Short mmCIF file of C-alpha atoms in Angstrom, two decimals:
data_model
loop_
_atom_site.label_atom_id
_atom_site.label_comp_id
_atom_site.label_asym_id
_atom_site.label_seq_id
_atom_site.Cartn_x
_atom_site.Cartn_y
_atom_site.Cartn_z
CA MET L 1 -39.28 76.85 -158.69
CA SER L 2 -36.81 75.51 -156.08
CA LYS L 3 -34.10 73.14 -157.08
CA PRO L 4 -35.09 69.47 -156.85
CA ILE L 5 -33.59 67.37 -154.06
CA ILE L 6 -31.80 64.36 -155.47
CA LEU L 7 -30.64 61.36 -153.46
CA VAL L 8 -27.58 59.60 -154.96
CA THR L 9 -26.47 56.17 -153.94
CA ASN L 10 -24.73 53.09 -155.38
CA ASP L 11 -23.39 49.66 -154.45
CA ASP L 12 -19.70 50.14 -155.35
CA GLY L 13 -19.08 52.44 -152.41
CA ILE L 14 -19.02 56.21 -151.99
CA ALA L 15 -15.43 56.54 -153.33
CA ALA L 16 -16.09 54.68 -156.64
CA PRO L 17 -15.50 56.63 -159.88
CA GLY L 18 -19.04 55.83 -161.09
CA ILE L 19 -20.82 57.58 -158.21
CA ARG L 20 -18.40 60.54 -158.31
CA GLU L 21 -19.42 61.12 -161.94
CA LEU L 22 -23.13 60.69 -161.12
CA ILE L 23 -22.81 63.30 -158.33
CA LEU L 24 -21.25 65.80 -160.74
CA ILE L 25 -24.09 65.30 -163.22
CA MET L 26 -26.79 65.63 -160.54
CA LYS L 27 -25.24 68.79 -159.16
CA GLU L 28 -26.06 70.40 -162.50
CA ILE L 29 -29.75 69.69 -161.86
CA GLY L 30 -30.42 69.97 -158.15
CA THR L 31 -29.32 69.78 -154.53
CA VAL L 32 -27.59 66.49 -154.04
CA TYR L 33 -27.71 64.27 -151.03
CA VAL L 34 -25.35 61.30 -151.20
CA VAL L 35 -25.96 58.41 -148.81
CA ALA L 36 -23.82 55.52 -150.09
CA PRO L 37 -22.04 52.44 -148.73
CA ASP L 38 -18.66 53.16 -147.12
CA LYS L 39 -17.30 50.03 -148.95
CA PRO L 40 -18.12 47.96 -152.06
CA GLN L 41 -21.45 46.06 -151.76
CA SER L 42 -21.62 44.54 -155.23
CA GLY L 43 -23.83 41.46 -155.58
CA MET L 44 -25.66 42.22 -152.35
CA GLY L 45 -29.00 42.03 -154.09
CA HIS L 46 -31.77 43.51 -151.98
CA ALA L 47 -30.06 42.66 -148.72
CA VAL L 48 -30.98 44.68 -145.65
CA THR L 49 -29.26 44.84 -142.31
CA ILE L 50 -31.51 43.53 -139.57
CA ASN L 51 -29.23 41.62 -137.31
CA SER L 52 -26.52 44.26 -136.72
CA THR L 53 -26.21 47.99 -136.33
CA LEU L 54 -25.78 50.67 -138.95
CA ARG L 55 -23.34 53.56 -138.82
CA VAL L 56 -23.59 56.67 -140.90
CA GLU L 57 -21.14 59.54 -141.05
CA GLU L 58 -21.25 62.92 -142.86
CA ILE L 59 -18.03 63.09 -144.80
CA TYR L 60 -18.40 66.15 -147.04
CA SER L 61 -20.62 69.09 -147.79
CA ASP L 62 -20.54 72.20 -149.96
CA ASN L 63 -23.26 74.58 -151.05
CA SER L 64 -25.02 72.06 -153.34
CA SER L 65 -24.15 68.68 -152.03
CA PHE L 66 -24.07 66.72 -148.74
CA GLU L 67 -22.38 63.31 -148.51
CA TRP L 68 -22.81 60.53 -145.97
CA ALA L 69 -20.99 57.20 -145.83
CA CYS L 70 -23.10 54.34 -144.49
CA SER L 71 -21.95 50.94 -143.12
CA GLY L 72 -24.93 49.14 -144.58
CA THR L 73 -26.17 47.82 -147.92
CA PRO L 74 -27.55 49.94 -150.79
CA ALA L 75 -31.15 49.31 -149.62
CA ASP L 76 -30.11 50.34 -146.08
CA CYS L 77 -28.63 53.55 -147.47
CA VAL L 78 -31.98 54.53 -149.07
CA LYS L 79 -33.95 53.67 -145.94
CA LEU L 80 -31.57 55.64 -143.74
CA ALA L 81 -31.49 58.57 -146.19
CA VAL L 82 -35.26 58.86 -146.35
CA ASN L 83 -36.05 58.27 -142.73
CA GLU L 84 -33.11 59.90 -140.88
CA ILE L 85 -30.91 62.10 -143.04
CA LEU L 86 -32.78 64.05 -145.75
CA PRO L 87 -34.69 67.21 -144.75
CA LYS L 88 -37.63 66.06 -146.94
CA LYS L 89 -38.51 63.30 -149.31
CA PRO L 90 -36.29 63.59 -152.41
CA ASP L 91 -37.74 64.41 -155.83
CA LEU L 92 -35.56 61.75 -157.43
CA CYS L 93 -33.28 58.95 -156.42
CA VAL L 94 -30.36 57.89 -158.75
CA SER L 95 -28.21 54.92 -158.10
CA GLY L 96 -24.89 54.15 -159.77
CA ILE L 97 -23.13 54.58 -162.09
CA ASN L 98 -22.51 50.90 -161.50
CA HIS L 99 -19.16 49.43 -162.48
CA GLY L 100 -20.57 46.68 -164.69
CA SER L 101 -23.76 45.71 -166.41
CA ASN L 102 -27.09 45.33 -164.66
CA SER L 103 -28.89 44.30 -167.84
CA SER L 104 -31.00 41.14 -168.19
CA ILE L 105 -31.30 39.04 -165.06
CA ASN L 106 -28.30 40.80 -163.48
CA ILE L 107 -30.95 43.12 -162.10
CA LEU L 108 -31.82 40.39 -159.56
CA TYR L 109 -28.30 40.42 -158.08
CA SER L 110 -27.78 44.14 -158.30
CA GLY L 111 -27.32 46.28 -155.24
CA THR L 112 -27.52 49.31 -157.57
CA MET L 113 -30.99 48.33 -158.75
CA SER L 114 -32.06 47.30 -155.23
CA ALA L 115 -31.41 50.81 -154.11
CA ALA L 116 -33.52 52.18 -156.94
CA ILE L 117 -36.36 49.65 -156.15
CA GLU L 118 -36.15 50.54 -152.45
CA ALA L 119 -36.62 54.19 -153.46
CA GLY L 120 -39.54 53.13 -155.57
CA ILE L 121 -41.16 51.30 -152.65
CA GLU L 122 -40.79 54.56 -150.71
CA GLY L 123 -42.64 56.36 -153.44
CA ILE L 124 -39.65 58.15 -154.89
CA PRO L 125 -39.09 58.31 -158.69
CA ALA L 126 -35.88 56.32 -159.14
CA ILE L 127 -33.33 55.34 -161.75
CA GLY L 128 -30.40 52.92 -161.66
CA PHE L 129 -27.51 53.63 -164.04
CA SER L 130 -24.86 51.02 -164.93
CA LEU L 131 -21.96 51.02 -167.33
CA CYS L 132 -21.03 47.78 -169.13
CA ASP L 133 -17.40 48.09 -168.17
CA TYR L 134 -16.01 46.58 -164.99
CA SER L 135 -12.68 48.38 -165.06
CA HIS L 136 -11.88 50.99 -162.45
CA ASN L 137 -10.83 53.41 -165.14
CA ALA L 138 -13.93 52.94 -167.28
CA ASN L 139 -15.17 55.99 -169.23
CA PHE L 140 -17.96 57.18 -167.01
CA LYS L 141 -18.21 60.51 -168.88
CA ALA L 142 -19.24 59.15 -172.26
CA ALA L 143 -22.93 58.97 -171.34
CA SER L 144 -23.15 62.03 -169.07
CA LYS L 145 -25.46 63.98 -171.34
CA TYR L 146 -27.86 61.06 -171.65
CA ILE L 147 -27.89 60.48 -167.90
CA LYS L 148 -28.77 64.10 -167.34
CA LYS L 149 -31.48 63.92 -170.00
CA ILE L 150 -33.04 60.79 -168.60
CA ALA L 151 -33.04 62.30 -165.08
CA LEU L 152 -34.63 65.52 -166.33
CA ASN L 153 -37.30 63.50 -168.11
CA VAL L 154 -38.16 61.67 -164.91
CA LEU L 155 -38.21 64.89 -162.89
CA LYS L 156 -40.58 66.44 -165.48
CA GLU L 157 -42.87 63.49 -166.26
CA GLY L 158 -42.67 61.55 -163.01
CA LEU L 159 -42.98 57.71 -162.88
CA PRO L 160 -46.01 55.58 -162.08
CA LYS L 161 -46.15 54.17 -158.59
CA ASP L 162 -44.23 50.95 -158.39
CA ILE L 163 -42.13 51.48 -161.52
CA VAL L 164 -38.46 52.42 -161.57
CA LEU L 165 -35.99 52.61 -164.50
CA ASN L 166 -33.04 50.33 -165.23
CA VAL L 167 -30.52 52.12 -167.49
CA ASN L 168 -27.49 50.37 -168.90
CA ILE L 169 -24.82 52.17 -170.87
CA PRO L 170 -22.68 50.42 -173.49
CA LYS L 171 -18.85 50.46 -173.23
CA ALA L 172 -18.33 53.09 -175.93
CA ASP L 173 -17.07 56.58 -176.53
CA GLU L 174 -19.56 59.47 -176.50
CA ASN L 175 -19.72 59.77 -180.29
CA GLU L 176 -20.34 56.00 -180.69
CA ILE L 177 -23.45 55.96 -178.44
CA LYS L 178 -26.46 55.94 -180.75
CA GLY L 179 -29.12 57.08 -178.30
CA VAL L 180 -31.56 55.61 -175.76
CA LYS L 181 -33.74 52.55 -176.54
CA ILE L 182 -36.75 51.50 -174.42
CA CYS L 183 -36.33 47.73 -173.94
CA LYS L 184 -37.56 44.66 -172.18
CA GLN L 185 -35.35 42.60 -169.86
CA ALA L 186 -33.45 39.91 -171.82
CA ARG L 187 -33.50 36.25 -170.72
CA THR L 188 -29.81 35.76 -171.00
CA TYR L 189 -28.08 34.20 -167.96
CA TRP L 190 -24.84 33.24 -166.33
CA GLU L 191 -23.20 29.84 -167.08
CA GLU L 192 -21.79 29.37 -163.62
CA GLU L 193 -18.59 27.62 -162.93
CA PHE L 194 -17.01 27.04 -159.55
CA VAL L 195 -13.24 26.97 -159.31
CA LYS L 196 -12.44 24.41 -156.61
CA ARG L 197 -9.14 24.86 -154.70
CA VAL L 198 -7.50 23.35 -151.70
CA ASP L 199 -6.40 25.61 -148.81
CA PRO L 200 -3.06 25.24 -147.00
CA ARG L 201 -4.78 23.06 -144.43
CA GLY L 202 -6.07 20.64 -147.06
CA GLN L 203 -9.67 21.80 -147.03
CA ASN L 204 -11.59 22.51 -150.24
CA TYR L 205 -12.98 25.88 -151.02
CA TYR L 206 -14.72 27.42 -154.07
CA TRP L 207 -14.73 30.59 -156.09
CA LEU L 208 -17.91 31.43 -157.93
CA THR L 209 -17.18 32.38 -161.52
CA GLY L 210 -18.85 31.94 -164.90
CA SER L 211 -19.38 33.36 -168.31
CA TRP L 212 -22.24 35.53 -169.48
CA ASN L 213 -24.37 33.70 -172.00
CA ASN L 214 -25.77 36.50 -174.12
CA GLU L 215 -25.56 35.04 -177.62
CA ASN L 216 -29.23 34.35 -178.07
CA PHE L 217 -30.90 37.56 -176.93
CA GLU L 218 -34.36 38.35 -178.29
CA LYS L 219 -35.29 41.40 -180.32
CA GLY L 220 -36.27 44.41 -178.24
CA THR L 221 -34.26 43.40 -175.25
CA ASP L 222 -31.65 45.43 -173.35
CA GLU L 223 -28.99 43.03 -174.48
CA GLU L 224 -29.79 43.68 -178.13
CA ALA L 225 -29.74 47.46 -177.62
CA LEU L 226 -26.42 47.36 -175.78
CA SER L 227 -24.87 45.17 -178.47
CA GLU L 228 -25.73 47.93 -180.94
CA ASN L 229 -24.25 50.66 -178.79
CA TYR L 230 -27.61 52.00 -177.62
CA ILE L 231 -28.27 52.93 -174.01
CA SER L 232 -30.95 50.46 -172.79
CA LEU L 233 -33.79 51.71 -170.66
CA VAL L 234 -36.04 49.07 -169.07
CA PRO L 235 -39.02 50.17 -166.98
CA VAL L 236 -39.02 47.83 -163.99
CA GLN L 237 -41.88 46.77 -161.76
CA PHE L 238 -41.62 45.08 -158.36
CA ASP L 239 -44.99 43.44 -158.40
CA LEU L 240 -43.61 40.04 -159.29
CA THR L 241 -46.96 38.34 -159.78
CA ALA L 242 -47.06 36.16 -162.89
CA TYR L 243 -50.62 37.12 -163.76
CA SER L 244 -50.45 35.08 -166.95
CA PHE L 245 -50.21 31.83 -164.98
CA MET L 246 -52.91 32.53 -162.38
CA ASP L 247 -55.76 30.98 -164.36
CA THR L 248 -53.83 27.83 -165.08
CA ILE L 249 -52.83 27.23 -161.48
CA LYS L 250 -56.32 27.90 -160.24
CA ASN L 251 -57.24 24.57 -161.88
CA TRP L 252 -54.78 22.60 -159.81
CA ASN L 253 -56.20 20.53 -156.98
CA PHE L 254 -54.87 21.54 -153.59
CA SER L 255 -57.45 19.65 -151.49
CA ILE L 256 -55.95 17.53 -148.75
CA MET S 1 -40.58 5.56 -162.19
CA SER S 2 -37.60 6.52 -160.10
CA LYS S 3 -38.05 8.81 -157.12
CA PRO S 4 -37.70 12.54 -157.90
CA ILE S 5 -34.59 14.39 -156.76
CA ILE S 6 -35.50 17.31 -154.54
CA LEU S 7 -33.09 20.08 -153.53
CA VAL S 8 -33.97 21.65 -150.24
CA THR S 9 -32.51 24.97 -149.04
CA ASN S 10 -33.51 28.02 -146.95
CA ASP S 11 -32.18 31.26 -145.51
CA ASP S 12 -32.50 30.63 -141.79
CA GLY S 13 -29.67 28.06 -141.80
CA ILE S 14 -29.52 24.30 -142.07
CA ALA S 15 -30.31 23.79 -138.29
CA ALA S 16 -33.51 25.87 -138.33
CA PRO S 17 -36.75 24.04 -137.37
CA GLY S 18 -38.40 25.23 -140.56
CA ILE S 19 -36.01 23.42 -142.91
CA ARG S 20 -35.97 20.33 -140.69
CA GLU S 21 -39.75 20.03 -141.15
CA LEU S 22 -39.46 20.65 -144.90
CA ILE S 23 -36.81 17.90 -145.19
CA LEU S 24 -39.15 15.44 -143.44
CA ILE S 25 -42.01 16.26 -145.80
CA MET S 26 -39.81 15.99 -148.92
CA LYS S 27 -38.45 12.58 -147.79
CA GLU S 28 -41.95 11.25 -148.20
CA ILE S 29 -41.80 12.26 -151.87
CA GLY S 30 -38.29 11.78 -153.15
CA THR S 31 -34.55 11.63 -152.59
CA VAL S 32 -33.57 14.77 -150.79
CA TYR S 33 -30.39 16.85 -151.22
CA VAL S 34 -30.08 19.61 -148.70
CA VAL S 35 -27.62 22.39 -149.50
CA ALA S 36 -28.36 25.18 -147.04
CA PRO S 37 -26.49 28.03 -145.28
CA ASP S 38 -24.47 27.02 -142.24
CA LYS S 39 -25.79 30.13 -140.42
CA PRO S 40 -28.81 32.41 -140.65
CA GLN S 41 -28.95 34.50 -143.80
CA SER S 42 -32.22 36.30 -143.38
CA GLY S 43 -32.70 39.53 -145.22
CA MET S 44 -29.90 38.70 -147.60
CA GLY S 45 -32.08 39.23 -150.64
CA HIS S 46 -30.59 37.83 -153.80
CA ALA S 47 -27.01 38.40 -152.55
CA VAL S 48 -24.26 36.23 -154.10
CA THR S 49 -20.74 35.72 -152.93
CA ILE S 50 -18.28 37.07 -155.54
CA ASN S 51 -15.53 38.61 -153.49
CA SER S 52 -14.78 35.83 -151.08
CA THR S 53 -14.56 32.06 -151.09
CA LEU S 54 -17.30 29.49 -150.38
CA ARG S 55 -17.04 26.47 -148.22
CA VAL S 56 -19.37 23.49 -148.31
CA GLU S 57 -19.30 20.45 -146.06
CA GLU S 58 -21.30 17.23 -146.10
CA ILE S 59 -22.76 16.91 -142.56
CA TYR S 60 -25.21 14.08 -142.80
CA SER S 61 -26.52 11.35 -145.05
CA ASP S 62 -28.88 8.32 -144.84
CA ASN S 63 -30.52 6.24 -147.51
CA SER S 64 -32.89 8.94 -148.68
CA SER S 65 -31.25 12.25 -147.81
CA PHE S 66 -27.85 13.98 -148.15
CA GLU S 67 -27.06 17.24 -146.34
CA TRP S 68 -24.41 19.87 -147.01
CA ALA S 69 -23.84 23.04 -145.04
CA CYS S 70 -22.56 25.97 -147.05
CA SER S 71 -20.89 29.19 -145.93
CA GLY S 72 -22.67 31.29 -148.58
CA THR S 73 -26.01 32.92 -149.21
CA PRO S 74 -29.18 31.04 -150.27
CA ALA S 75 -28.52 31.92 -153.94
CA ASP S 76 -24.94 30.56 -153.52
CA CYS S 77 -26.34 27.29 -152.10
CA VAL S 78 -28.50 26.70 -155.17
CA LYS S 79 -25.65 27.50 -157.58
CA LEU S 80 -23.25 25.21 -155.68
CA ALA S 81 -25.81 22.43 -155.42
CA VAL S 82 -26.65 22.43 -159.11
CA ASN S 83 -23.12 22.90 -160.43
CA GLU S 84 -21.01 20.97 -157.95
CA ILE S 85 -22.93 18.74 -155.57
CA LEU S 86 -26.02 17.06 -157.05
CA PRO S 87 -25.60 14.01 -159.31
CA LYS S 88 -28.07 15.47 -161.76
CA LYS S 89 -30.37 18.46 -162.17
CA PRO S 90 -33.06 18.23 -159.48
CA ASP S 91 -36.70 17.69 -160.39
CA LEU S 92 -37.80 20.22 -157.80
CA CYS S 93 -36.25 22.84 -155.50
CA VAL S 94 -38.05 23.81 -152.28
CA SER S 95 -36.84 26.65 -150.06
CA GLY S 96 -37.94 27.20 -146.45
CA ILE S 97 -39.95 26.75 -144.41
CA ASN S 98 -39.04 30.39 -143.66
CA HIS S 99 -39.40 31.69 -140.14
CA GLY S 100 -41.59 34.68 -140.98
CA SER S 101 -43.72 35.94 -143.80
CA ASN S 102 -42.44 36.49 -147.34
CA SER S 103 -45.82 37.78 -148.55
CA SER S 104 -46.27 41.08 -150.33
CA ILE S 105 -43.04 43.04 -151.01
CA ASN S 106 -41.17 40.97 -148.41
CA ILE S 107 -40.36 38.76 -151.39
CA LEU S 108 -37.82 41.38 -152.46
CA TYR S 109 -35.81 41.04 -149.25
CA SER S 110 -36.20 37.31 -148.92
CA GLY S 111 -33.30 34.93 -149.08
CA THR S 112 -35.82 32.08 -149.10
CA MET S 113 -37.43 33.35 -152.32
CA SER S 114 -34.11 34.26 -153.88
CA ALA S 115 -33.13 30.63 -153.58
CA ALA S 116 -36.34 29.64 -155.32
CA ILE S 117 -35.81 32.30 -158.02
CA GLU S 118 -32.19 31.20 -158.51
CA ALA S 119 -33.44 27.64 -159.02
CA GLY S 120 -35.98 28.98 -161.53
CA ILE S 121 -33.20 30.78 -163.42
CA GLU S 122 -31.44 27.42 -163.57
CA GLY S 123 -34.60 25.90 -165.15
CA ILE S 124 -35.69 23.97 -162.03
CA PRO S 125 -39.33 24.05 -160.85
CA ALA S 126 -39.09 25.83 -157.52
CA ILE S 127 -41.27 26.79 -154.55
CA GLY S 128 -40.55 28.97 -151.55
CA PHE S 129 -42.49 28.20 -148.34
CA SER S 130 -42.86 30.63 -145.44
CA LEU S 131 -44.72 30.58 -142.17
CA CYS S 132 -46.11 33.87 -140.82
CA ASP S 133 -44.65 33.21 -137.40
CA TYR S 134 -41.15 34.46 -136.44
CA SER S 135 -40.88 32.38 -133.23
CA HIS S 136 -38.33 29.59 -133.03
CA ASN S 137 -41.00 27.28 -131.73
CA ALA S 138 -43.61 28.07 -134.42
CA ASN S 139 -45.90 25.24 -135.51
CA PHE S 140 -44.24 24.13 -138.72
CA LYS S 141 -46.32 20.91 -138.85
CA ALA S 142 -49.71 22.57 -139.22
CA ALA S 143 -49.38 22.97 -143.01
CA SER S 144 -47.38 19.79 -143.75
CA LYS S 145 -50.12 18.14 -145.81
CA TYR S 146 -50.56 21.27 -147.87
CA ILE S 147 -46.83 21.63 -148.47
CA LYS S 148 -46.69 18.08 -149.68
CA LYS S 149 -49.76 18.54 -151.94
CA ILE S 150 -48.29 21.71 -153.50
CA ALA S 151 -44.95 19.97 -154.16
CA LEU S 152 -46.68 17.01 -155.74
CA ASN S 153 -48.70 19.26 -157.96
CA VAL S 154 -45.59 20.99 -159.19
CA LEU S 155 -43.77 17.65 -159.77
CA LYS S 156 -46.78 16.42 -161.78
CA GLU S 157 -47.74 19.57 -163.74
CA GLY S 158 -44.40 21.35 -163.95
CA LEU S 159 -44.04 25.11 -164.03
CA PRO S 160 -43.55 27.43 -167.03
CA LYS S 161 -40.00 28.61 -167.68
CA ASP S 162 -39.27 31.72 -165.56
CA ILE S 163 -42.07 31.16 -163.03
CA VAL S 164 -41.68 29.96 -159.44
CA LEU S 165 -44.15 29.83 -156.54
CA ASN S 166 -44.24 31.90 -153.42
CA VAL S 167 -46.27 30.07 -150.71
CA ASN S 168 -47.05 31.73 -147.40
CA ILE S 169 -48.70 29.84 -144.50
CA PRO S 170 -50.85 31.64 -141.89
CA LYS S 171 -50.01 31.30 -138.22
CA ALA S 172 -52.78 28.78 -137.38
CA ASP S 173 -53.41 25.25 -136.25
CA GLU S 174 -53.99 22.54 -138.90
CA ASN S 175 -57.74 22.50 -138.45
CA GLU S 176 -57.93 26.30 -138.76
CA ILE S 177 -56.26 26.46 -142.18
CA LYS S 178 -58.97 26.81 -144.79
CA GLY S 179 -57.05 25.74 -147.86
CA VAL S 180 -54.84 27.19 -150.62
CA LYS S 181 -55.71 30.40 -152.45
CA ILE S 182 -54.00 31.62 -155.68
CA CYS S 183 -53.18 35.28 -155.09
CA LYS S 184 -51.43 38.36 -156.43
CA GLN S 185 -48.65 40.09 -154.48
CA ALA S 186 -50.12 42.75 -152.14
CA ARG S 187 -48.72 46.29 -152.14
CA THR S 188 -48.40 46.55 -148.42
CA TYR S 189 -45.07 47.79 -147.11
CA TRP S 190 -42.94 48.43 -144.10
CA GLU S 191 -43.15 51.71 -142.14
CA GLU S 192 -39.51 51.93 -141.30
CA GLU S 193 -38.18 53.42 -138.15
CA PHE S 194 -34.59 53.68 -137.06
CA VAL S 195 -33.75 53.46 -133.40
CA LYS S 196 -30.79 55.77 -132.85
CA ARG S 197 -28.44 55.03 -129.96
CA VAL S 198 -25.10 56.21 -128.69
CA ASP S 199 -22.26 53.69 -128.19
CA PRO S 200 -19.97 53.68 -125.16
CA ARG S 201 -17.46 55.86 -127.15
CA GLY S 202 -20.11 58.50 -127.87
CA GLN S 203 -20.77 57.57 -131.51
CA ASN S 204 -24.25 57.24 -132.96
CA TYR S 205 -25.47 53.96 -134.40
CA TYR S 206 -28.83 52.79 -135.71
CA TRP S 207 -31.06 49.73 -135.58
CA LEU S 208 -33.46 49.26 -138.52
CA THR S 209 -36.93 48.46 -137.25
CA GLY S 210 -40.47 49.22 -138.30
CA SER S 211 -43.99 48.08 -138.44
CA TRP S 212 -45.76 46.16 -141.19
CA ASN S 213 -48.47 48.33 -142.79
CA ASN S 214 -50.91 45.76 -144.03
CA GLU S 215 -54.20 47.38 -143.18
CA ASN S 216 -55.19 48.31 -146.70
CA PHE S 217 -54.54 45.18 -148.71
CA GLU S 218 -56.48 44.76 -151.92
CA LYS S 219 -58.84 41.93 -152.72
CA GLY S 220 -57.23 38.83 -154.20
CA THR S 221 -53.86 39.52 -152.56
CA ASP S 222 -51.70 37.24 -150.49
CA GLU S 223 -52.25 39.49 -147.48
CA GLU S 224 -56.00 39.09 -147.74
CA ALA S 225 -55.77 35.29 -148.05
CA LEU S 226 -53.45 35.05 -145.05
CA SER S 227 -55.73 37.31 -142.95
CA GLU S 228 -58.55 34.77 -143.61
CA ASN S 229 -56.35 31.78 -142.63
CA TYR S 230 -55.77 30.66 -146.17
CA ILE S 231 -52.37 29.57 -147.49
CA SER S 232 -51.42 32.09 -150.15
CA LEU S 233 -49.84 30.96 -153.39
CA VAL S 234 -48.43 33.64 -155.67
CA PRO S 235 -46.94 32.61 -159.04
CA VAL S 236 -43.82 34.78 -159.33
CA GLN S 237 -41.94 35.90 -162.46
CA PHE S 238 -38.46 37.34 -162.61
CA ASP S 239 -38.88 39.21 -165.88
CA LEU S 240 -39.31 42.57 -164.10
CA THR S 241 -40.15 44.55 -167.26
CA ALA S 242 -43.11 46.86 -166.69
CA TYR S 243 -44.61 46.24 -170.15
CA SER S 244 -47.61 48.46 -169.36
CA PHE S 245 -45.35 51.53 -169.23
CA MET S 246 -43.26 50.88 -172.32
CA ASP S 247 -45.52 52.72 -174.75
CA THR S 248 -45.71 55.83 -172.57
CA ILE S 249 -41.98 56.14 -172.09
CA LYS S 250 -41.30 55.63 -175.77
CA ASN S 251 -42.85 59.08 -176.29
CA TRP S 252 -40.31 60.73 -173.98
CA ASN S 253 -37.57 62.81 -175.68
CA PHE S 254 -34.14 61.42 -175.02
CA SER S 255 -32.30 63.41 -177.73
CA ILE S 256 -29.24 65.23 -176.59
#
C-alpha cells in the first residue's frame, strides 16, 4: 500500500515549534504536504480571504515532505492546498500543534480548528491538535506518541462525513500523561476584561484580555480530562442545528 | 415595563444599508445601542483581536439610539459593547442585516453569525439576520415586519442558554415572502476555485472564488425554505460535540 498523503497546517505560522514537531511526527507515517500561514494567525476563527489576494510560496522540500508558506488564514491554506497545490486529495489533514488550548468554547475562535473543519467540509478526515501551554518553548514532544496513535487510528478507521476531531494535550511531561479520553466540549468561558489606555495623542484605545473561567466544568468534558492530565479528544460536528429546540420554536407565532 | 435594551451589530460595517434598516426596525421596539465595525469585516468568521489594539468611537446619538464605530471584528464589537459601553446587559442582540446569505455552512465563515454566537456565549438572546442578495441596493425593507416579529418573539419567550437564531431572508419582494420556516442547516457547500494571476513583477497570486453548490439540498433545510421564498430560521448551538460518534470512538485503541 502506498504511503498516505498528509496535509499539515496550523494557525501559529509555518515557523512555529508546534507545527515543526507535527511535521516530524507525520513524516513517520506518510508523505507530508505543509501549507501553512507565513505568519501567526491566532484568533482568526474561520476567517477566509475574499477581499484581497493570496500568495503561496514553496519554501522547502525533501524526499518525504513539501512545504508552502501562504499569506492567508488557516482556512485559506486548506482551500489552496486542496484546490491548487496537492497532487491529489489528502488522506488526512492535521492542524497544529497549537500553542495554547483549544478546549471548550475556544474552538470557536481557533484558527487551528477552523483549518480542521475546513478540511472536514472538503471531505478529508481531519484532526486539530493543541497543547495547553502558550510558551514558545513548550514541550511539544511529550505527546508525540499519542499524536501518532490518534492519526493512525483516523487513517485506519476513517471519520464520518461532517465530523472532525479536536485534540487537546495537557501541559505535562510524557510520563505524566495518563492517556486519551473521549470527551464533550465544556461550557467554560472567558471572563473578558478590556484594558483601557490613552495614546500619546490623547485618544483611548483598548486591549482585549481576560481570565479563563474553568472552575465549574462538568464531568465528561475536555476541561475535566485536561485537569487530570489526560489528552482530551472531542469529536466535533459542523452542523450547528440545535435539533432539541426545533419543536419548541415551531410553536412560536411568526404571522405578520 | 421599561423598553428593552437592544444591541445591534453586523459584519458589513456600521454604514452598510443592512444595519441601517435593522436599526430602524429595532428603534420601534426598544432603546438601541449600535456597536459595529467601522469598516467591512465580511468573512472574518469568529476572529477576535488579541495582538493589536481596539478603537471605539461614539458617532451618533438621539433619544432612542446610541452608535459606536469599532475598529475590531464583529466578535470584538460584542465583547466591547457588553464589557465597556452598554449601561447594562442587553435584553437582545441582533446582528445584520447581512449583505448575502448565511444559510447552510456559510454560518461557519460568517462574521454576522459570530457576533450573534458571541452574544449567546455572554448569555444574551441573539439573532443573526441575513438577506440572500449581495447587492448594495438590495431590498432590506421587504422582510422588516418579519424581522420585528422574530425579535419580539425572542424578547417574549427568551432562548435557551447556548442557543441563538440564524435567520436568512430570500431575495424577494414583501408580498412574495411566504412566511417563516423553522429549518435545519443544509449540507450544501462551496465549489472553490482559485483564479491564478501574475503580478507586474512576475509573481503568482490567487483570488479565492467559487460557486455555491446548492442543487441537492435536503428536505427541511434552510436552503429548501429559501428556494421556496420562505424566511429560514435555524436554531443554532455552539456546543459542537458530535455526541452520536462518541460511543464509536470510545472503542478505538489509543494505548501507546
